[in-house]
JSON list of C-alpha atoms in Angstrom, two decimals:
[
{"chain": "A", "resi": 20, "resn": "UNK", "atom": "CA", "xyz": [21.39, -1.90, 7.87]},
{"chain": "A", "resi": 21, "resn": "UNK", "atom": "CA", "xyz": [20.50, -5.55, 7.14]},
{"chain": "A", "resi": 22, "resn": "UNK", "atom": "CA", "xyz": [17.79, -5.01, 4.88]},
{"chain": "A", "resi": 23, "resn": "UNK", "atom": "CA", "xyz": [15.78, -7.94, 6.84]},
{"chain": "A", "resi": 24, "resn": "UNK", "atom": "CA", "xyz": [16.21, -6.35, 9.77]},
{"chain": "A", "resi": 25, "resn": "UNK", "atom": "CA", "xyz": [13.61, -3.37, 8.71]},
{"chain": "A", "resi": 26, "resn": "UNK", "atom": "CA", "xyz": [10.21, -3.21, 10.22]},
{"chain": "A", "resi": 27, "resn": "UNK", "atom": "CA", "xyz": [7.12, -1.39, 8.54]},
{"chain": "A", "resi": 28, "resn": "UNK", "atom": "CA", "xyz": [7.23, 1.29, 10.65]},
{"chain": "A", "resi": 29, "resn": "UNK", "atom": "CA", "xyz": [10.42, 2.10, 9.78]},
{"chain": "A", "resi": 30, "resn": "UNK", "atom": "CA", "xyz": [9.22, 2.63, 5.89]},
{"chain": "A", "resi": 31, "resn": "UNK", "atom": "CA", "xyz": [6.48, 3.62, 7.22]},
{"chain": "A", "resi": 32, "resn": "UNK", "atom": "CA", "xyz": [8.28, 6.78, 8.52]},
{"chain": "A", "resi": 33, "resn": "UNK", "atom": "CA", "xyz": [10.43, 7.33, 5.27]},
{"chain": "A", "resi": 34, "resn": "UNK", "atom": "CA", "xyz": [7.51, 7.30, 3.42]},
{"chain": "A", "resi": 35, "resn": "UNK", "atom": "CA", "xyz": [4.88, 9.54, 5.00]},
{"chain": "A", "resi": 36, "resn": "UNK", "atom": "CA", "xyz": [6.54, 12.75, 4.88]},
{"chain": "A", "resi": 37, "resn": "UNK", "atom": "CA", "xyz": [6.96, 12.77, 1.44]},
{"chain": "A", "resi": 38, "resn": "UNK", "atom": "CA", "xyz": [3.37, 11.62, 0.49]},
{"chain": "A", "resi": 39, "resn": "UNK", "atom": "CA", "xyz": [2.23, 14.98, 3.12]},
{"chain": "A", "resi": 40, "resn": "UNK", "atom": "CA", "xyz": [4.75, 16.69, 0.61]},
{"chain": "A", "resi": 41, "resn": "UNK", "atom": "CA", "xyz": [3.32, 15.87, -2.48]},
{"chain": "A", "resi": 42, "resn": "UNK", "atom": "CA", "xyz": [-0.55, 16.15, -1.51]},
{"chain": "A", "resi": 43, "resn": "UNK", "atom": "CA", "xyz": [-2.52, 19.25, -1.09]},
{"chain": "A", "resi": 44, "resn": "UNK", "atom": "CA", "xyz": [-5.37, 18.80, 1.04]},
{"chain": "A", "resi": 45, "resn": "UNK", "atom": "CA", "xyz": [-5.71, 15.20, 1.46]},
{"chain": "A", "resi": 46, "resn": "UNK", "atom": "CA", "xyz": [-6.13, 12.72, 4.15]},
{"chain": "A", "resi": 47, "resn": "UNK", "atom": "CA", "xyz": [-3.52, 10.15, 5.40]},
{"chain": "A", "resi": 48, "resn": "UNK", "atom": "CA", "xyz": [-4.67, 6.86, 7.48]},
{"chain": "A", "resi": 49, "resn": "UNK", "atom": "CA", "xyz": [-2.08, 4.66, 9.23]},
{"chain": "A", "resi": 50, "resn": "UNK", "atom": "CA", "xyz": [-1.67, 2.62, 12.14]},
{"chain": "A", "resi": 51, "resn": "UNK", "atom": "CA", "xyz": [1.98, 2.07, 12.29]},
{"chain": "A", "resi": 52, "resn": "UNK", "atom": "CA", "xyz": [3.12, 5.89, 13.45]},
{"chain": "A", "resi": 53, "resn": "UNK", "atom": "CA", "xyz": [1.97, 7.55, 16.39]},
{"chain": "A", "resi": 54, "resn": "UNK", "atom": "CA", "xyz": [-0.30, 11.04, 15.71]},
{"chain": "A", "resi": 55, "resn": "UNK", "atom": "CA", "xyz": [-2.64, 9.20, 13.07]},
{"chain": "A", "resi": 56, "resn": "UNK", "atom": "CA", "xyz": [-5.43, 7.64, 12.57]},
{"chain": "A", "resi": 57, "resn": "UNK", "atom": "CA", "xyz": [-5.46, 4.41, 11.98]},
{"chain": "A", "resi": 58, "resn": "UNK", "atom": "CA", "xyz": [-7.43, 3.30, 8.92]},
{"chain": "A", "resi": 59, "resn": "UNK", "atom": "CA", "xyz": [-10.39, 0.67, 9.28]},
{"chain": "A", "resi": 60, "resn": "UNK", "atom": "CA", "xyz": [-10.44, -2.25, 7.46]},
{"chain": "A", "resi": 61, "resn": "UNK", "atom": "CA", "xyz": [-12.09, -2.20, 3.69]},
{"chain": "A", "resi": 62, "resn": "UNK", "atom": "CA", "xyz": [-14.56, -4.40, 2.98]},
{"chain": "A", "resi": 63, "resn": "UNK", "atom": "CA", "xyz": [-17.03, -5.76, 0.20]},
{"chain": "A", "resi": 64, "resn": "UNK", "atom": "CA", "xyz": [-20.66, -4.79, 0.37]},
{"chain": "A", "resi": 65, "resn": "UNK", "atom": "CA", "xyz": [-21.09, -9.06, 0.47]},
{"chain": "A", "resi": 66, "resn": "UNK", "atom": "CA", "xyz": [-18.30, -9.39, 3.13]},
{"chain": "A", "resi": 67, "resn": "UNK", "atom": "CA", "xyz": [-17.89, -8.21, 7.00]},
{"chain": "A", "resi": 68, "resn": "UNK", "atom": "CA", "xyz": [-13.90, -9.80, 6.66]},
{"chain": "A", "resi": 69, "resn": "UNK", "atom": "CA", "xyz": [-11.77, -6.69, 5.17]},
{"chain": "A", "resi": 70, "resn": "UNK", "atom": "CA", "xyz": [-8.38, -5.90, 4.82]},
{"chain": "A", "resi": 71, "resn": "UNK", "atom": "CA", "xyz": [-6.44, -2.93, 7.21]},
{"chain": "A", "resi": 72, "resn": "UNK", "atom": "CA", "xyz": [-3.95, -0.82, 4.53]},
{"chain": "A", "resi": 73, "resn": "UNK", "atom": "CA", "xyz": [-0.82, -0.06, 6.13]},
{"chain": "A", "resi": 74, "resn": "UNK", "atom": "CA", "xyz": [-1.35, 3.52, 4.79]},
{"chain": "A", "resi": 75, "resn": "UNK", "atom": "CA", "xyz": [-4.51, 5.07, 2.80]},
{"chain": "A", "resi": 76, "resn": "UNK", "atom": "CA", "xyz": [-4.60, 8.80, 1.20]},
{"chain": "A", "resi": 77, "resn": "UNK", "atom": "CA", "xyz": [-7.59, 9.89, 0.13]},
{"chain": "A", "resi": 78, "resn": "UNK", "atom": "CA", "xyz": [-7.38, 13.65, -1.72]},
{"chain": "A", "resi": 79, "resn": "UNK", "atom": "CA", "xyz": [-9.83, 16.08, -1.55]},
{"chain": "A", "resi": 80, "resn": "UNK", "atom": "CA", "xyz": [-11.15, 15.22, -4.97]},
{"chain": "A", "resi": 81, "resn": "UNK", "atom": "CA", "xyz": [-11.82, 11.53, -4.13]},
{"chain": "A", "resi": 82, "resn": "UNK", "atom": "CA", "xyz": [-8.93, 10.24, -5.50]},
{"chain": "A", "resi": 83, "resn": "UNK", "atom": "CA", "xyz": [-7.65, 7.08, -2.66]},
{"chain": "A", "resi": 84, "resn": "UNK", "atom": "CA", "xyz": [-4.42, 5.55, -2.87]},
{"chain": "A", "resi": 85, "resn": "UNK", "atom": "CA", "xyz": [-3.34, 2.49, -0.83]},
{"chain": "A", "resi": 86, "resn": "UNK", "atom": "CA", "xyz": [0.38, 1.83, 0.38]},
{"chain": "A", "resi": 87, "resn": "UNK", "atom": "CA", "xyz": [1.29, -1.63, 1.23]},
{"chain": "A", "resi": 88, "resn": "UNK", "atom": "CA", "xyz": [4.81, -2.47, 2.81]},
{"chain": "A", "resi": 89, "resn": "UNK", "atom": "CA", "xyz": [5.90, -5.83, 2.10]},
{"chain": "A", "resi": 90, "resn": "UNK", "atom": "CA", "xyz": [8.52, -6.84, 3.83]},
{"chain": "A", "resi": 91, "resn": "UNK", "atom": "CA", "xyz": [8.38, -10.65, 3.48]},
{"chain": "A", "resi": 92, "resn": "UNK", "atom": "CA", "xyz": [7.62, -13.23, 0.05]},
{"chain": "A", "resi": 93, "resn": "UNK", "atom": "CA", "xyz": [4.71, -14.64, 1.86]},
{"chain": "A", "resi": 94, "resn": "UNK", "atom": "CA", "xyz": [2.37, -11.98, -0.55]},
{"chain": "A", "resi": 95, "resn": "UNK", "atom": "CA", "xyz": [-1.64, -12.17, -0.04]},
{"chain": "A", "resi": 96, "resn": "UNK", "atom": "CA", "xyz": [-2.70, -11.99, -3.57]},
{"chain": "A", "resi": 97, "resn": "UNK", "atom": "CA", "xyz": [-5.81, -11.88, -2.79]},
{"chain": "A", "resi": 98, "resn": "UNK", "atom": "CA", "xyz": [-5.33, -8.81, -0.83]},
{"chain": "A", "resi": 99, "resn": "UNK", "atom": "CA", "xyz": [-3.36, -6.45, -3.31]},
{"chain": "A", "resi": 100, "resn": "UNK", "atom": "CA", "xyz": [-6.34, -7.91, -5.94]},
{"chain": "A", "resi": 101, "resn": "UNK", "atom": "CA", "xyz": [-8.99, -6.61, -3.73]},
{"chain": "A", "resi": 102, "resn": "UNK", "atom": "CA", "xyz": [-6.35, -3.12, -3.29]},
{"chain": "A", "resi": 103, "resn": "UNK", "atom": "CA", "xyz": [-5.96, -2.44, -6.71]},
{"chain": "A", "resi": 104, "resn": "UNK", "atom": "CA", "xyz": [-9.89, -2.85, -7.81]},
{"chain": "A", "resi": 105, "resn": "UNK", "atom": "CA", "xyz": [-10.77, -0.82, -4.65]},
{"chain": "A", "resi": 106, "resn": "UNK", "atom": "CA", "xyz": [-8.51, 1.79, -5.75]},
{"chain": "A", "resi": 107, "resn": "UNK", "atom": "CA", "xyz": [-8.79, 1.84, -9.50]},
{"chain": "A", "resi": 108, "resn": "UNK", "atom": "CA", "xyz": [-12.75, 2.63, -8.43]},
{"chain": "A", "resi": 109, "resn": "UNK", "atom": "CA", "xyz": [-11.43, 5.39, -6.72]},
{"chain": "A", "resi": 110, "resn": "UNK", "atom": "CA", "xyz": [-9.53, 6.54, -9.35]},
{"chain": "A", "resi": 111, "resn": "UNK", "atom": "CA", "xyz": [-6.27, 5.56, -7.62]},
{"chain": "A", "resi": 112, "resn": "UNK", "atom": "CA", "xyz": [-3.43, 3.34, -7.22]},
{"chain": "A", "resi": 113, "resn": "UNK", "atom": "CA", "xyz": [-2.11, 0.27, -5.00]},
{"chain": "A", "resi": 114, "resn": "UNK", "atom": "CA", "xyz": [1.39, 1.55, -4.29]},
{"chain": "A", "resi": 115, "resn": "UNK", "atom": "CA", "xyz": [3.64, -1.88, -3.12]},
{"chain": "A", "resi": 116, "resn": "UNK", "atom": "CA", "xyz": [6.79, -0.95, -1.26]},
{"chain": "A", "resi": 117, "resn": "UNK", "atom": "CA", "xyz": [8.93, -4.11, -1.42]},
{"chain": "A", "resi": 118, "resn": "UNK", "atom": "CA", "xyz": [12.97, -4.56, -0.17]},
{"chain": "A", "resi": 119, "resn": "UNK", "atom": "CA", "xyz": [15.23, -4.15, -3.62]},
{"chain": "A", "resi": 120, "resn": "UNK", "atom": "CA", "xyz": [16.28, -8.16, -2.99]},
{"chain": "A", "resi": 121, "resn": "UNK", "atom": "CA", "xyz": [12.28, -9.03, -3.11]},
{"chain": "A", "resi": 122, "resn": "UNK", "atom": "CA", "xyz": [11.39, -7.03, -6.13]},
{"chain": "A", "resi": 123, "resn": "UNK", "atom": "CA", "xyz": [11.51, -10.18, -8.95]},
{"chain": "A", "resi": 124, "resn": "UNK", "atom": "CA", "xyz": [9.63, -12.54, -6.51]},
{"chain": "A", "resi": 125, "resn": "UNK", "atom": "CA", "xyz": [6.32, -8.69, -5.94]},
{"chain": "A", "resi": 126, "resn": "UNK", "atom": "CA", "xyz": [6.93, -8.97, -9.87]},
{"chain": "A", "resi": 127, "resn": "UNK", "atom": "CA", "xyz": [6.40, -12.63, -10.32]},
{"chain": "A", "resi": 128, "resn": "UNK", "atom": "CA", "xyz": [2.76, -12.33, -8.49]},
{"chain": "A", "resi": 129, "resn": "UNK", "atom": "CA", "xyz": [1.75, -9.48, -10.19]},
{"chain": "A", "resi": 130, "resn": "UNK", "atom": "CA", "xyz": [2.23, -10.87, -13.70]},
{"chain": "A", "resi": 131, "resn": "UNK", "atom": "CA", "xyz": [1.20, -14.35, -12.57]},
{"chain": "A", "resi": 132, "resn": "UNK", "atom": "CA", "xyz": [-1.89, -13.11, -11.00]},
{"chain": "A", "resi": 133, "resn": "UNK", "atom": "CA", "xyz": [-2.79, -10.84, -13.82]},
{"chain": "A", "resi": 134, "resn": "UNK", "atom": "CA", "xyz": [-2.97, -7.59, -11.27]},
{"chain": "A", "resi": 135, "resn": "UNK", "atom": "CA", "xyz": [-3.61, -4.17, -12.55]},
{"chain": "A", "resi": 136, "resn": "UNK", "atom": "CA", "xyz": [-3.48, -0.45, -10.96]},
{"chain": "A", "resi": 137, "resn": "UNK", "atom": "CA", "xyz": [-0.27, -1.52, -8.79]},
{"chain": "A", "resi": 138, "resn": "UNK", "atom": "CA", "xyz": [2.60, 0.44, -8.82]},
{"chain": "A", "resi": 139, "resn": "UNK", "atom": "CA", "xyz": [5.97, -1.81, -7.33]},
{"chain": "A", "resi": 140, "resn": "UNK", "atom": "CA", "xyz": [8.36, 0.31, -5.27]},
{"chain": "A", "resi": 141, "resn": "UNK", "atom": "CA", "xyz": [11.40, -0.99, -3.84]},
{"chain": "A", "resi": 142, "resn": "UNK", "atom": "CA", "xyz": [13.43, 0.36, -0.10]},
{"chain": "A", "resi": 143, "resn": "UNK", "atom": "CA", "xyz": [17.17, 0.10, -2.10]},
{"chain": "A", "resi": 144, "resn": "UNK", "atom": "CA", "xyz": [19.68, -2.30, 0.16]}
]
């Protein structure tokens, strides 16, 4: 498969069974597979404008971890900024799931922008 060709619910659907695998007792939010909730958008205390994470754990201890599929270059840095500070408070991780041929470009903006408490993951061609 044309690694283009791949949609977000597609890695959406690789990805979910093994995070339910790993977790005891937690939570899973997403709007891009049927049987789940969809999670609300996160905002700032000073803001009404959030952002919607394409998938959100949160275990039974607190701990909330965000999973953002990017499938495309065109990255909102101002979104996985706002991410990883919501989920380092939450003693967590932004997880970024990226196509193996976009991985240097996910790189490039993280170092450039100087974002922490991101972990890059790549879907292999």
């Amino acid at each position: 498969m044309n690694i283009t060709s791949l949609t977000k619910k597609q890695v959406a659907k690789s990805i979910v069974p093994q995070l339910e695998e790993q977790a005891y007792e937690m939570s899973l939010q997403t709007g891009l597979l049927k049987n789940y909730i969809p999670s609300s958008p996160i905002t700032t205390q000073t803001e009404d404008n959030g952002f919607i994470p394409d998938i959100i754990t949160t275990e039974k201890n607190g701990e909330t971890n965000i999973y953002e599929i990017q499938l495309t270059n065109n990255i909102d840095t101002e979104k996985w900024n706002f991410f990883a500070h919501f989920t380092k408070e939450r003693h967590g991780k932004l997880h970024i799931i990226v196509p193996e041929p976009n991985l240097s470009a996910a790189e490039k903006v993280i170092v450039e922008n100087d974002i922490r408490n991101i972990r890059l993951m790549f879907v292999p061609n």
